[in-house]
Amino acid sequence: MNILYLLIPIGIIFLGVAIGLFVWAIRSGQYDDMEGPAHRILMDDDDPKIPGNENKPEVEGNQGDER
Amino acid sequence: MHNNCYHCDLPVPPGASYQVTIDGRSREMCCPGCQAVAQAIVDNGLTDFYRYRTEKSRNPQQAFDEAKKTLSLYDRPELQKSFVTQDNENTRHASLILEGIVCAACVWLNERHVMALAGVSEFRINYSTRRATVKWDDSLVKLSDILNAITSIGYIAHPFDPGRQEQLQKKERSLAMRRLAVAGLGAMQVMMLAVAMYAGENQGMEESLKNFMRWVSLLITVPVVFYSSSIFFKSAWRDLKHKQLGMDVPVSLAIGSAFLASIQATVIAHGEIYYDSVTMFTFFLLAGRYLEMMTRHRAGQAAEELIRLLPMAATLVVDGQEEVVSAGDLRCGDCVRVRPGETIPADGIIIDGNSSVDESLMTGESVPVGRTVKSHVIGGSINIDSPLLVRVEKTGEDTVLSSIVRLLDRAQTEKPKLSRLADRVAGWFVGIILLLAGLVGWYWWQHDPTNAFRITLSVLVVTCPCALSLATPAALVAATGQLTRTGLLITRGHALETLSQADHIIFDKTGTLTYGRLQLQEVINLHCDSAQQALAIAAAVETGSEHPVARVIVESADQIPDAQQHLTTTGQGVQAVVNGKLYRVGKPDYVRELNNDPFTHTVLENDRTVIALGDGKNTLALFVMDDLVQKNAADAIKDLRGLGLSVSLLSGDRKPVVDYIAKQLGISDAHAEMLPGQKLSFIQSLQHSGQTVAMVGDGVNDAPVLAGAQVSIAMGGGTQIAHASADMVLLSGNLSHISEGVVMSRRTLSVIRQNIIWALVYNAVAMPMAAAGWVAPWMAAIGMSASSLIVVLNALRLTR
């Protein structure tokens, strides 16, 4: 059980790091917009890079695709 | 039934033909504005927008009017001073308010489009607040180019000064989040150690290890108590100084005494520690406060956007010389030139020129009114026909706009404060808890001093009004989130509660029940070869006019022949020579002056908006215009009736127009020609008779009425001032979401009731058990958390 005397202090150091990271994230504005990024990730800018789409011009990509 | 515009979903007027090829298919548009925007989007390779979007876009008409105002004014250094920050020689950044953002695809479209400009190094839109920050290199691109790019795809961007209040809010938010982070992470660690120690209790743990864990727990709890809980101590101290009992008093007492007792136990290495209870308790309370704060801030932001109704720049005329100045610098007695399409910068009197002025923002009247020398004009209204020279009479605080804002402030403060009642009840509740805890402590001190503290602490923690205080906010947050997804944004905490009790709902007409936009309904051909020909001639005559009626005619025509010698008579009509023949288009009487044709027609008796076309001999054709009724209005009103609400219509418009709309929608209680003050007193008389009134409106003129009603809903397409004064904003513009909102609010209230009953039952059961000494503080903390969890889960049912 003596290992706990080492592991718990290490746990506390990690706690400090976690809080530090969190505060950094807050300061750099990552929590300012909680809705946008969830949508942003779905909007691909990389259609031409998807295999099979390389040669298709962007505009005629999805004919009749209505949602 | 015609098709609806692919871009903005407004009906396509009969005979109009605007098409854009999108994704290989030809799509119909309702007006050149939508056509231009859709074409710009396609040309820039941003077609994906139409696939991503979840809402139809706003009609860009307004954006185009705005574009006619000289955006280049924003490049002037003296104007930029107020809203642009200069980072170094060329890099600058500014904040923008974006109008017309309805779904996430709009964000994507704007970011892609603006970032494609050379010289823009950063452009990010915050989807939650609809604001953007832009950073650009002034030597490569001008601010006006950026604003223009945004306008070209159908959105409006206003630069604004984020202001002090917003910075304070941001600081408050970031502080609250840091407190929450410290408490949350700390609570997890302490819980982990606490579980180990409880297990060690049964299986035997070395005393030295136990002692070590106590000290580690203390170390982690110190920042939680001194950093995260400090707001409870501060506000409890404030309450005590004012001789009040708030929720924070027993909270501070529980946290403080448990912490001190734990320190003592740690130092003497004997006795119970309560670090787990302390940190968990702090975390749950802070989480509740955080959610509450977020709702408050959202409401505050809307209010700040009012100021921007007045234009930032004005053309000052001194000794015949024109000079562009900031509108804020105007003084009484200054002369300003207002060109067609520009907004009048301050209240004043016309000293030269005559024109029609669009005061719909202030009065709700859909048709522009004629103004000539010596008439008063209101700052914030838009000049339509021809240039005006205006002498400024009132500025700043004294203007009509400011007085509406003041009226609004007053109505808001006079609003019944439900929270005040809640505070008073909480005070009693807290007093009783403290009294009971004291009695229990005293009793145990007499009989079993060793356990007295532990039991008293259990009582304090178990009776923590946590579940009770979460009961309402949890349900409100869940319902608010759900309604926002359907398009009804709630900006004030009490809105749902009041909406569920509403028994009378009042609608404004223009822009609420109707689209707020004239549409050509019918062409009555009297002496022309065809309706198309009549339209073509009328359009030729009306070409170049800014009047909304003229714009509708021009947009409806297939082809427009050339016309010369245009002459506008303000408030009457236009005459011009087409193919060598003189024609007049305008009010029937104005046309009759030209030809003395004594014709009559039944359509003239209905008092709808009728425009005539005539030449020297005859009146050739009549054009009937109407403000179209919203698609879902009739259904929505039927649903609301089905929910047991009475429906009324209040409008500033003329009686026949109002009656016509009311008949179409089946509203029997319609009132016409009402001024904002009269609307307000109408609502107040209903309120005096004991009714709970909900008001739906959109314009500046509605703002005081919206604020005066117990619960108010502003249309998403309406003015910002209406948004700011309303408790809810109907972002979707779909009226049937209002009846959904009423249903939801009633469900929310029943969930709140269930939650409160559960919390009270829990307290009634747990309190005697704790007082009898059967509950250890850690059990009390878990019981408290479990009861809170049940409350939250019950609230989450609302999101399904």
PDB file of C-alpha atoms in Angstrom, chain B residues 254-389:
ATOM      1  CA  ALA B 254     -22.996  24.273   6.143  1.00  0.00           C
ATOM      2  CA  ILE B 255     -19.867  24.686   4.026  1.00  0.00           C
ATOM      3  CA  GLY B 256     -18.011  26.776   6.603  1.00  0.00           C
ATOM      4  CA  SER B 257     -18.786  24.676   9.661  1.00  0.00           C
ATOM      5  CA  ALA B 258     -18.219  21.352   7.863  1.00  0.00           C
ATOM      6  CA  PHE B 259     -14.891  22.637   6.592  1.00  0.00           C
ATOM      7  CA  LEU B 260     -13.755  23.872  10.008  1.00  0.00           C
ATOM      8  CA  ALA B 261     -14.849  20.666  11.756  1.00  0.00           C
ATOM      9  CA  SER B 262     -12.978  18.638   9.126  1.00  0.00           C
ATOM     10  CA  ILE B 263      -9.821  20.677   9.662  1.00  0.00           C
ATOM     11  CA  GLN B 264     -10.047  20.022  13.349  1.00  0.00           C
ATOM     12  CA  ALA B 265     -10.513  16.292  12.757  1.00  0.00           C
ATOM     13  CA  THR B 266      -7.549  16.316  10.367  1.00  0.00           C
ATOM     14  CA  VAL B 267      -5.248  18.103  12.774  1.00  0.00           C
ATOM     15  CA  ILE B 268      -6.029  15.921  15.776  1.00  0.00           C
ATOM     16  CA  ALA B 269      -6.153  12.858  13.462  1.00  0.00           C
ATOM     17  CA  HIS B 270      -9.428  11.751  14.921  1.00  0.00           C
ATOM     18  CA  GLY B 271     -13.107  12.090  13.981  1.00  0.00           C
ATOM     19  CA  GLU B 272     -15.200  12.480  10.867  1.00  0.00           C
ATOM     20  CA  ILE B 273     -14.144  14.535   7.858  1.00  0.00           C
ATOM     21  CA  TYR B 274     -16.686  16.071   5.493  1.00  0.00           C
ATOM     22  CA  TYR B 275     -14.499  17.267   2.623  1.00  0.00           C
ATOM     23  CA  ASP B 276     -16.506  15.163   0.138  1.00  0.00           C
ATOM     24  CA  SER B 277     -19.767  16.754   1.231  1.00  0.00           C
ATOM     25  CA  VAL B 278     -18.257  20.245   1.082  1.00  0.00           C
ATOM     26  CA  THR B 279     -16.855  19.982  -2.448  1.00  0.00           C
ATOM     27  CA  MET B 280     -19.817  18.162  -3.980  1.00  0.00           C
ATOM     28  CA  PHE B 281     -22.234  20.575  -2.426  1.00  0.00           C
ATOM     29  CA  THR B 282     -20.272  23.536  -3.812  1.00  0.00           C
ATOM     30  CA  PHE B 283     -20.139  22.003  -7.280  1.00  0.00           C
ATOM     31  CA  PHE B 284     -23.867  21.334  -7.539  1.00  0.00           C
ATOM     32  CA  LEU B 285     -24.776  24.784  -6.315  1.00  0.00           C
ATOM     33  CA  LEU B 286     -22.335  26.496  -8.691  1.00  0.00           C
ATOM     34  CA  ALA B 287     -23.662  24.499 -11.645  1.00  0.00           C
ATOM     35  CA  GLY B 288     -27.181  25.724 -10.929  1.00  0.00           C
ATOM     36  CA  ARG B 289     -26.012  29.336 -10.649  1.00  0.00           C
ATOM     37  CA  TYR B 290     -24.098  29.083 -13.895  1.00  0.00           C
ATOM     38  CA  LEU B 291     -27.157  28.029 -15.894  1.00  0.00           C
ATOM     39  CA  GLU B 292     -29.125  30.868 -14.374  1.00  0.00           C
ATOM     40  CA  MET B 293     -26.446  33.402 -15.280  1.00  0.00           C
ATOM     41  CA  MET B 294     -26.331  32.276 -18.909  1.00  0.00           C
ATOM     42  CA  THR B 295     -30.046  32.957 -19.392  1.00  0.00           C
ATOM     43  CA  ARG B 296     -29.674  36.381 -17.825  1.00  0.00           C
ATOM     44  CA  HIS B 297     -26.816  37.348 -20.103  1.00  0.00           C
ATOM     45  CA  ARG B 298     -28.642  36.323 -23.236  1.00  0.00           C
ATOM     46  CA  ALA B 299     -31.459  38.672 -22.335  1.00  0.00           C
ATOM     47  CA  GLY B 300     -29.016  41.511 -21.695  1.00  0.00           C
ATOM     48  CA  GLN B 301     -27.304  41.245 -25.058  1.00  0.00           C
ATOM     49  CA  ALA B 302     -30.480  41.912 -26.996  1.00  0.00           C
ATOM     50  CA  ALA B 303     -31.013  45.168 -25.142  1.00  0.00           C
ATOM     51  CA  GLU B 304     -27.628  46.525 -26.125  1.00  0.00           C
ATOM     52  CA  GLU B 305     -28.409  46.336 -29.801  1.00  0.00           C
ATOM     53  CA  LEU B 306     -31.077  49.032 -29.715  1.00  0.00           C
ATOM     54  CA  ILE B 307     -28.833  51.985 -30.179  1.00  0.00           C
ATOM     55  CA  ARG B 308     -27.895  50.996 -33.664  1.00  0.00           C
ATOM     56  CA  LEU B 309     -31.220  52.046 -35.195  1.00  0.00           C
ATOM     57  CA  LEU B 310     -29.869  55.538 -35.794  1.00  0.00           C
ATOM     58  CA  PRO B 311     -27.351  55.917 -38.624  1.00  0.00           C
ATOM     59  CA  MET B 312     -23.745  56.448 -37.641  1.00  0.00           C
ATOM     60  CA  ALA B 313     -23.003  59.126 -40.208  1.00  0.00           C
ATOM     61  CA  ALA B 314     -24.898  62.236 -41.247  1.00  0.00           C
ATOM     62  CA  THR B 315     -24.315  64.757 -44.039  1.00  0.00           C
ATOM     63  CA  LEU B 316     -23.997  68.147 -42.399  1.00  0.00           C
ATOM     64  CA  VAL B 317     -24.563  71.234 -44.560  1.00  0.00           C
ATOM     65  CA  VAL B 318     -22.686  74.361 -43.509  1.00  0.00           C
ATOM     66  CA  ASP B 319     -22.805  77.411 -45.839  1.00  0.00           C
ATOM     67  CA  GLY B 320     -23.686  75.208 -48.799  1.00  0.00           C
ATOM     68  CA  GLN B 321     -20.733  72.902 -48.127  1.00  0.00           C
ATOM     69  CA  GLU B 322     -21.468  69.258 -47.352  1.00  0.00           C
ATOM     70  CA  GLU B 323     -19.484  67.467 -44.706  1.00  0.00           C
ATOM     71  CA  VAL B 324     -19.874  63.950 -43.336  1.00  0.00           C
ATOM     72  CA  VAL B 325     -19.959  63.836 -39.560  1.00  0.00           C
ATOM     73  CA  SER B 326     -20.762  61.245 -36.939  1.00  0.00           C
ATOM     74  CA  ALA B 327     -24.472  61.326 -36.123  1.00  0.00           C
ATOM     75  CA  GLY B 328     -23.650  61.522 -32.444  1.00  0.00           C
ATOM     76  CA  ASP B 329     -22.011  64.947 -32.993  1.00  0.00           C
ATOM     77  CA  LEU B 330     -25.140  66.637 -34.382  1.00  0.00           C
ATOM     78  CA  ARG B 331     -26.419  69.641 -32.449  1.00  0.00           C
ATOM     79  CA  CYS B 332     -29.860  71.279 -32.463  1.00  0.00           C
ATOM     80  CA  GLY B 333     -30.112  73.759 -35.321  1.00  0.00           C
ATOM     81  CA  ASP B 334     -27.714  71.878 -37.611  1.00  0.00           C
ATOM     82  CA  CYS B 335     -28.859  71.326 -41.176  1.00  0.00           C
ATOM     83  CA  VAL B 336     -28.465  67.841 -42.591  1.00  0.00           C
ATOM     84  CA  ARG B 337     -29.013  66.517 -46.086  1.00  0.00           C
ATOM     85  CA  VAL B 338     -30.836  63.156 -46.259  1.00  0.00           C
ATOM     86  CA  ARG B 339     -30.686  61.401 -49.621  1.00  0.00           C
ATOM     87  CA  PRO B 340     -33.301  58.879 -50.799  1.00  0.00           C
ATOM     88  CA  GLY B 341     -32.731  55.543 -49.097  1.00  0.00           C
ATOM     89  CA  GLU B 342     -30.898  57.096 -46.167  1.00  0.00           C
ATOM     90  CA  THR B 343     -32.050  57.010 -42.568  1.00  0.00           C
ATOM     91  CA  ILE B 344     -32.890  60.328 -40.958  1.00  0.00           C
ATOM     92  CA  PRO B 345     -30.263  60.844 -38.233  1.00  0.00           C
ATOM     93  CA  ALA B 346     -32.279  62.854 -35.693  1.00  0.00           C
ATOM     94  CA  ASP B 347     -35.714  64.363 -35.102  1.00  0.00           C
ATOM     95  CA  GLY B 348     -36.183  67.559 -37.077  1.00  0.00           C
ATOM     96  CA  ILE B 349     -38.157  69.812 -39.404  1.00  0.00           C
ATOM     97  CA  ILE B 350     -37.901  69.740 -43.188  1.00  0.00           C
ATOM     98  CA  ILE B 351     -36.678  73.081 -44.543  1.00  0.00           C
ATOM     99  CA  ASP B 352     -36.306  72.069 -48.166  1.00  0.00           C
ATOM    100  CA  GLY B 353     -37.691  69.364 -50.456  1.00  0.00           C
ATOM    101  CA  ASN B 354     -40.639  67.026 -50.274  1.00  0.00           C
ATOM    102  CA  SER B 355     -40.600  63.285 -50.165  1.00  0.00           C
ATOM    103  CA  SER B 356     -42.284  60.256 -48.643  1.00  0.00           C
ATOM    104  CA  VAL B 357     -40.851  58.856 -45.483  1.00  0.00           C
ATOM    105  CA  ASP B 358     -41.051  55.293 -44.237  1.00  0.00           C
ATOM    106  CA  GLU B 359     -41.956  55.494 -40.571  1.00  0.00           C
ATOM    107  CA  SER B 360     -43.033  51.860 -40.293  1.00  0.00           C
ATOM    108  CA  LEU B 361     -40.357  51.254 -37.702  1.00  0.00           C
ATOM    109  CA  MET B 362     -41.979  53.764 -35.380  1.00  0.00           C
ATOM    110  CA  THR B 363     -45.667  53.668 -36.234  1.00  0.00           C
ATOM    111  CA  GLY B 364     -46.120  50.276 -37.857  1.00  0.00           C
ATOM    112  CA  GLU B 365     -47.795  51.911 -40.856  1.00  0.00           C
ATOM    113  CA  SER B 366     -46.940  49.837 -43.903  1.00  0.00           C
ATOM    114  CA  VAL B 367     -47.205  52.599 -46.537  1.00  0.00           C
ATOM    115  CA  PRO B 368     -44.784  55.578 -46.555  1.00  0.00           C
ATOM    116  CA  VAL B 369     -46.257  58.953 -45.658  1.00  0.00           C
ATOM    117  CA  GLY B 370     -45.747  62.228 -47.566  1.00  0.00           C
ATOM    118  CA  ARG B 371     -43.645  64.882 -45.854  1.00  0.00           C
ATOM    119  CA  THR B 372     -42.976  68.387 -47.102  1.00  0.00           C
ATOM    120  CA  VAL B 373     -41.476  71.702 -45.922  1.00  0.00           C
ATOM    121  CA  LYS B 374     -42.223  72.421 -42.250  1.00  0.00           C
ATOM    122  CA  SER B 375     -43.308  68.849 -41.455  1.00  0.00           C
ATOM    123  CA  HIS B 376     -41.654  67.027 -38.611  1.00  0.00           C
ATOM    124  CA  VAL B 377     -39.642  63.899 -39.292  1.00  0.00           C
ATOM    125  CA  ILE B 378     -38.597  61.262 -36.799  1.00  0.00           C
ATOM    126  CA  GLY B 379     -35.020  60.116 -36.428  1.00  0.00           C
ATOM    127  CA  GLY B 380     -34.678  56.475 -37.471  1.00  0.00           C
ATOM    128  CA  SER B 381     -37.253  56.654 -40.282  1.00  0.00           C
ATOM    129  CA  ILE B 382     -36.151  56.231 -43.884  1.00  0.00           C
ATOM    130  CA  ASN B 383     -36.379  58.827 -46.649  1.00  0.00           C
ATOM    131  CA  ILE B 384     -37.843  57.285 -49.818  1.00  0.00           C
ATOM    132  CA  ASP B 385     -38.373  59.602 -52.815  1.00  0.00           C
ATOM    133  CA  SER B 386     -36.146  62.636 -53.052  1.00  0.00           C
ATOM    134  CA  PRO B 387     -33.449  64.491 -51.103  1.00  0.00           C
ATOM    135  CA  LEU B 388     -34.468  66.446 -48.017  1.00  0.00           C
ATOM    136  CA  LEU B 389     -32.801  69.222 -46.102  1.00  0.00           C
TER     137      LEU B 389
END
